[in-house]
Short mmCIF file of C-alpha atoms in Angstrom, two decimals:
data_model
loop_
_atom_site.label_atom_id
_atom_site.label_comp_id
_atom_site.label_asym_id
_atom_site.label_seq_id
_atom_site.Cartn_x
_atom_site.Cartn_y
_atom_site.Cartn_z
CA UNK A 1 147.19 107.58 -78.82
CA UNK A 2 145.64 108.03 -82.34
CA UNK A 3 144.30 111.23 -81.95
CA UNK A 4 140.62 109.51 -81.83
CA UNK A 5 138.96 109.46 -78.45
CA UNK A 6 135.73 107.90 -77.36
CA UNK A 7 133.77 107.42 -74.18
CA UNK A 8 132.70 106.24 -72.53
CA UNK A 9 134.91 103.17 -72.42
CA UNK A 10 132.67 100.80 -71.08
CA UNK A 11 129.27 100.67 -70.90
CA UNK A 12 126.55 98.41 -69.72
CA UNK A 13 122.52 98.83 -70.34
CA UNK A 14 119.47 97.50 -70.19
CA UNK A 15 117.08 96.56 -73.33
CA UNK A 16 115.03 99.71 -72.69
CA UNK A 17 118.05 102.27 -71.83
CA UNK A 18 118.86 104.98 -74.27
CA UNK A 19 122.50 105.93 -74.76
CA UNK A 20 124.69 107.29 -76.67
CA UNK A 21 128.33 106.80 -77.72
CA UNK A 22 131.21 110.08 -78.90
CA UNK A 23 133.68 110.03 -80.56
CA UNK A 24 136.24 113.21 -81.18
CA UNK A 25 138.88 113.17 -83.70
CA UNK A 26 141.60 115.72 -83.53
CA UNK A 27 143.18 114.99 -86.89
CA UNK A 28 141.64 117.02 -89.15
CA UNK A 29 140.31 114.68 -90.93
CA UNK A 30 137.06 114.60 -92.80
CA UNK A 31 135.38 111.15 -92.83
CA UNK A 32 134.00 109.13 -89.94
CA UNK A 33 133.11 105.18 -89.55
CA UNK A 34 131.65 103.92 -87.00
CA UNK A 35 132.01 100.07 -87.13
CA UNK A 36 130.93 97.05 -84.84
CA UNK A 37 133.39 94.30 -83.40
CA UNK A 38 132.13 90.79 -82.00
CA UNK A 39 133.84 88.38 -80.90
CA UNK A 40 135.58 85.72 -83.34
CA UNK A 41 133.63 87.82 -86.14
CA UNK A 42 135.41 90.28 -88.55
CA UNK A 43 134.89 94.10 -88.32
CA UNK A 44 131.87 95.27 -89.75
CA UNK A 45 131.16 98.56 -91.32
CA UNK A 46 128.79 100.78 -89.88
CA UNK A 47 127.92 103.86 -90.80
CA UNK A 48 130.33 106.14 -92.72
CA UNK A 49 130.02 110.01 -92.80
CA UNK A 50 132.27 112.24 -95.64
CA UNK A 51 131.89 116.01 -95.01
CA UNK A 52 129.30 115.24 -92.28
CA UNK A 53 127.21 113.62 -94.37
CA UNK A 54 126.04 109.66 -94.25
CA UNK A 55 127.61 108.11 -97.11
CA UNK A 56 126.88 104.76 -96.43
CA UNK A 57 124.55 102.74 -94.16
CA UNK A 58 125.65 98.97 -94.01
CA UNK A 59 122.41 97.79 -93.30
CA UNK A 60 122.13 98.56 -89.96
CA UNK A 61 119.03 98.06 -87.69
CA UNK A 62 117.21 101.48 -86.75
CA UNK A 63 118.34 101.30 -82.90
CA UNK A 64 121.53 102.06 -84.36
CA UNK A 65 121.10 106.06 -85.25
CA UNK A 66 124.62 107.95 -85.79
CA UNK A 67 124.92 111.60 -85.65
CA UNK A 68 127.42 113.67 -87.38
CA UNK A 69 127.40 117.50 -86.40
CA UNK A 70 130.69 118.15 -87.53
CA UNK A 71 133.50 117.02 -88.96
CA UNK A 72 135.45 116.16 -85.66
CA UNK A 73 132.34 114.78 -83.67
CA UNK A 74 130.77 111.39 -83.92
CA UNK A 75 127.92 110.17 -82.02
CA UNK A 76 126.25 106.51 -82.40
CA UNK A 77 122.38 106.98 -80.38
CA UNK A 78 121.34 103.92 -78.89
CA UNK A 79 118.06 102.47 -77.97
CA UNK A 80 116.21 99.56 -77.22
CA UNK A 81 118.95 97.42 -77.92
CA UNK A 82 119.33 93.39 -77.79
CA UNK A 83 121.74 91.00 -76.04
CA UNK A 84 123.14 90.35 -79.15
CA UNK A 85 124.31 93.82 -80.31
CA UNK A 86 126.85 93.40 -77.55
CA UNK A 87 130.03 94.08 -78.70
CA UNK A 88 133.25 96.82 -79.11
CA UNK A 89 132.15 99.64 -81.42
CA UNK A 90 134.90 101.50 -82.70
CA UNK A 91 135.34 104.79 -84.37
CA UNK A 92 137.76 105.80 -86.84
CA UNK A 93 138.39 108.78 -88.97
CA UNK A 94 140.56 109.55 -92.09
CA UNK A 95 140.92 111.68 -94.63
CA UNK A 96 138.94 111.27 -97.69
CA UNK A 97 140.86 111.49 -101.23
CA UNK A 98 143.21 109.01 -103.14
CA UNK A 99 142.46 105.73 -101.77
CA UNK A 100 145.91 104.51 -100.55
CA UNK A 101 145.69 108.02 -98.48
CA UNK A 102 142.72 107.11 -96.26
CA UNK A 103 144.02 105.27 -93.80
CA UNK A 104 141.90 104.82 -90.57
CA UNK A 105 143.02 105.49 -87.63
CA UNK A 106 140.92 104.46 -85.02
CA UNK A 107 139.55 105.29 -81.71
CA UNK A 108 140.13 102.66 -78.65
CA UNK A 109 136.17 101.61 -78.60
CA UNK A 110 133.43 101.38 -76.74
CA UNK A 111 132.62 97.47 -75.03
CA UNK A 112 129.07 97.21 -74.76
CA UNK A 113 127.35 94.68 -72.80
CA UNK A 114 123.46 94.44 -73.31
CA UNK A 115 121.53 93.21 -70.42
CA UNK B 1 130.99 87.41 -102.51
CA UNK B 2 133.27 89.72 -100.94
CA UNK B 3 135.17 87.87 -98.50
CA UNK B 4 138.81 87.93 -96.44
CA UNK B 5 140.11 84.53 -95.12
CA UNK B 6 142.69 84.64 -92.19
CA UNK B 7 145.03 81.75 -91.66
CA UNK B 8 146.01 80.83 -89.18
CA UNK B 9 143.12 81.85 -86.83
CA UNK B 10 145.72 82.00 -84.02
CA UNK B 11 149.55 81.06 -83.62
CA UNK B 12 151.72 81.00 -80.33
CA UNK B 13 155.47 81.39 -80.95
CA UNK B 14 158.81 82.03 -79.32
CA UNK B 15 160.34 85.38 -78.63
CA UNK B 16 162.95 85.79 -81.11
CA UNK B 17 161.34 84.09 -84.07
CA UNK B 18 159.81 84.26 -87.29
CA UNK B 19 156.23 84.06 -88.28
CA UNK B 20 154.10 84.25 -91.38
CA UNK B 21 150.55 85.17 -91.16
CA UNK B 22 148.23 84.60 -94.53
CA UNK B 23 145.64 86.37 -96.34
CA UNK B 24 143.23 85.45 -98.89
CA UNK B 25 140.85 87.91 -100.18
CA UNK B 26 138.13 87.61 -103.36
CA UNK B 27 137.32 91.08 -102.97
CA UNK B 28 136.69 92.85 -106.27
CA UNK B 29 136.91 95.54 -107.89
CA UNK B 30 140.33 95.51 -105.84
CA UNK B 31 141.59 98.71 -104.76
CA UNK B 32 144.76 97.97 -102.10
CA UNK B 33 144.96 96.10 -99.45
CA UNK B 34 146.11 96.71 -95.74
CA UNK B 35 147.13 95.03 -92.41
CA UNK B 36 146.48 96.00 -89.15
CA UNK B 37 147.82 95.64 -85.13
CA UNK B 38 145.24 95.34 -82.58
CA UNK B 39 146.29 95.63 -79.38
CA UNK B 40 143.69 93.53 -76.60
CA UNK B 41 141.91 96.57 -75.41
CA UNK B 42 142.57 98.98 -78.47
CA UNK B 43 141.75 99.84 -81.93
CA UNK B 44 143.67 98.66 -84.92
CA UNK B 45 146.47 100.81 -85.89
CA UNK B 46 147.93 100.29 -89.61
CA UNK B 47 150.88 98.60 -90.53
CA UNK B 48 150.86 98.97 -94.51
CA UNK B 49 148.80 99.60 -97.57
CA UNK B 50 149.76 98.03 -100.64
CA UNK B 51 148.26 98.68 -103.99
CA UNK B 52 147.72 96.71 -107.47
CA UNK B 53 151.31 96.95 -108.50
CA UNK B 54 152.99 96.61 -104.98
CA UNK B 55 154.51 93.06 -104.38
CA UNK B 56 156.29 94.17 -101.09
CA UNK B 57 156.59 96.40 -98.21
CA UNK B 58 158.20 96.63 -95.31
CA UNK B 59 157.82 98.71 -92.03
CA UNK B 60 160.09 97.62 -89.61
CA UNK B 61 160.22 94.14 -88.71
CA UNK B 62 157.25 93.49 -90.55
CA UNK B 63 156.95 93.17 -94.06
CA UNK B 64 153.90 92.58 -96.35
CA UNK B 65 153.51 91.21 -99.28
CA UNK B 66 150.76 91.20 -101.98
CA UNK B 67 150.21 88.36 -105.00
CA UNK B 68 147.27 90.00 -106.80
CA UNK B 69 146.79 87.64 -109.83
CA UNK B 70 146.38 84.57 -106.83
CA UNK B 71 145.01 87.52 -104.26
CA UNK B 72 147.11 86.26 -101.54
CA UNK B 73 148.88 88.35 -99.30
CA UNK B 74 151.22 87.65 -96.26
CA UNK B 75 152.62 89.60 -93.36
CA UNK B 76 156.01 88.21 -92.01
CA UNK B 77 157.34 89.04 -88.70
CA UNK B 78 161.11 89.49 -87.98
CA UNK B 79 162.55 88.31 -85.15
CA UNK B 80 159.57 88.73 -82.91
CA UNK B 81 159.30 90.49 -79.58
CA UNK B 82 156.49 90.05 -76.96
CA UNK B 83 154.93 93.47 -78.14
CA UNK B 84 154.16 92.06 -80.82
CA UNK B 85 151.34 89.53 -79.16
CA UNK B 86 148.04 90.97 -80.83
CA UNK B 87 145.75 90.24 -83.55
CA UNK B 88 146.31 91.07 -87.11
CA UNK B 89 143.92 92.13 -89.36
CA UNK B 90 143.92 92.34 -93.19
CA UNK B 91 141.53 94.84 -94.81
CA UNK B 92 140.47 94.60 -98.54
CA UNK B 93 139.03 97.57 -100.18
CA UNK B 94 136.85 97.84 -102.64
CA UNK B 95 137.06 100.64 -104.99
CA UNK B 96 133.82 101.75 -107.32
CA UNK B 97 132.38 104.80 -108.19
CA UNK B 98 134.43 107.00 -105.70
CA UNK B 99 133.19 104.96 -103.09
CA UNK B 100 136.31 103.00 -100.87
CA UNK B 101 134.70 99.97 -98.90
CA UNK B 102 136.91 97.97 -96.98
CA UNK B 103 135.81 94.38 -96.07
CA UNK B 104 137.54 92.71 -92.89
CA UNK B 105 139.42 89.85 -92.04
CA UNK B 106 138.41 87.80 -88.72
CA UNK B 107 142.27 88.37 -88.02
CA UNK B 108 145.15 86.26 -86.99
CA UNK B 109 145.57 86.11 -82.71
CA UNK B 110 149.41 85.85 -82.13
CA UNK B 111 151.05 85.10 -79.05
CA UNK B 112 154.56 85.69 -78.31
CA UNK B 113 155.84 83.87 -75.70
CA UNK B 114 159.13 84.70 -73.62
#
């Protein structure tokens, strides 16, 4: 274990469901990503929150809406999603300072299927 | 463009051996670079960082090293064991302005066979 938990693990929904992913790190830490995983495709970068606020928005469609209420909660608000946004979304926190410092450790991720 | 090229895309070995996985990155400005484990079912968990002026480093069985005037790296395992199956991932990041962007690999799938 990292010390980064989300849930659910798996989830399925339809195109007009409304859901929403956490994640909870116990680290102390005090930045957040959020980042999508599909397969054969790289990581890509999300959202990122420093001191609970969103530092960085990777050009993500509006049906992706994170939420940051504090510094050891993460939530990623989903709705009307499309087939193609399935895919493992994966959390990770770090701490935010010299560079080589912030590693991320992540969370195990959510699998998402879209129906 | 910002980009991280894996090679090979996947590699199937014997328990016991040796295996080099490559990374090419044109990732600028460069700030360090690090590989990742991920386990089928899990999140990455880091294996190093190296910065500008690191050529190698080792954790364990694994050991990374960075070219940056060719921006190459490699991760070499030692003597492999079937834990070891995963993919690896190598992570550029970008450093500007305070801001620390990483840009991903598609990873290397590695097999470790008994």
């Amino acid at each position: 274990e990292t010390g980064v938990t989300q849930t659910p693990r798996h989830l399925v929904m339809g195109m007009t469901n409304k859901k929403s992913l956490k994640c909870e790190q116990h680290l102390g830490h005090n930045a957040m990503y959020w980042y999508k995983q599909s397969a054969k495709k790289p990581l890509e970068l999300m959202f990122v929150y420093s001191l609970e606020e969103r530092v960085e928005n990777n050009s993500v469609p509006s049906r992706f809406s994170p939420e940051c209420p504090n510094s050891s909660h993460l939530f990623l608000h989903l709705h009307t999603l499309q087939p193609e946004d399935s895919a493992l979304y994966l959390c990770a926190s770090s701490r935010e300072g010299h560079p080589t410092q912030e590693t991320q450790y992540f969370g195990p991720g959510t699998r998402l299927l879209v129906l | 463009k910002n980009q991280v090229e894996q090679s090979p895309q996947s590699l199937i070995i014997l328990e016991g051996k040796n295996c080099t996985l490559q990374c090419n990155y044109t990732v600028s400005p460069f700030s360090n670079l690090r590989w990742y484990k991920q386990d089928t079912g899990r999140g990455p968990v880091s294996l190093t960082i190296m910065t500008f002026s690191e050529n190698t480093k080792s954790n364990g069985r694994y050991t990374a090293t960075l070219d940056a005037d060719t921006k190459q790296s490699s991760l070499h395992i030692t003597a492999s064991q079937l834990s070891d199956s995963a993919s690896y991932i190598c992570v550029v990041i970008r450093g500007f302005g305070g801001s620390y962007i990483p840009t991903f690999g598609r990873g290397t799938s590695l097999i470790v066979h008994p």
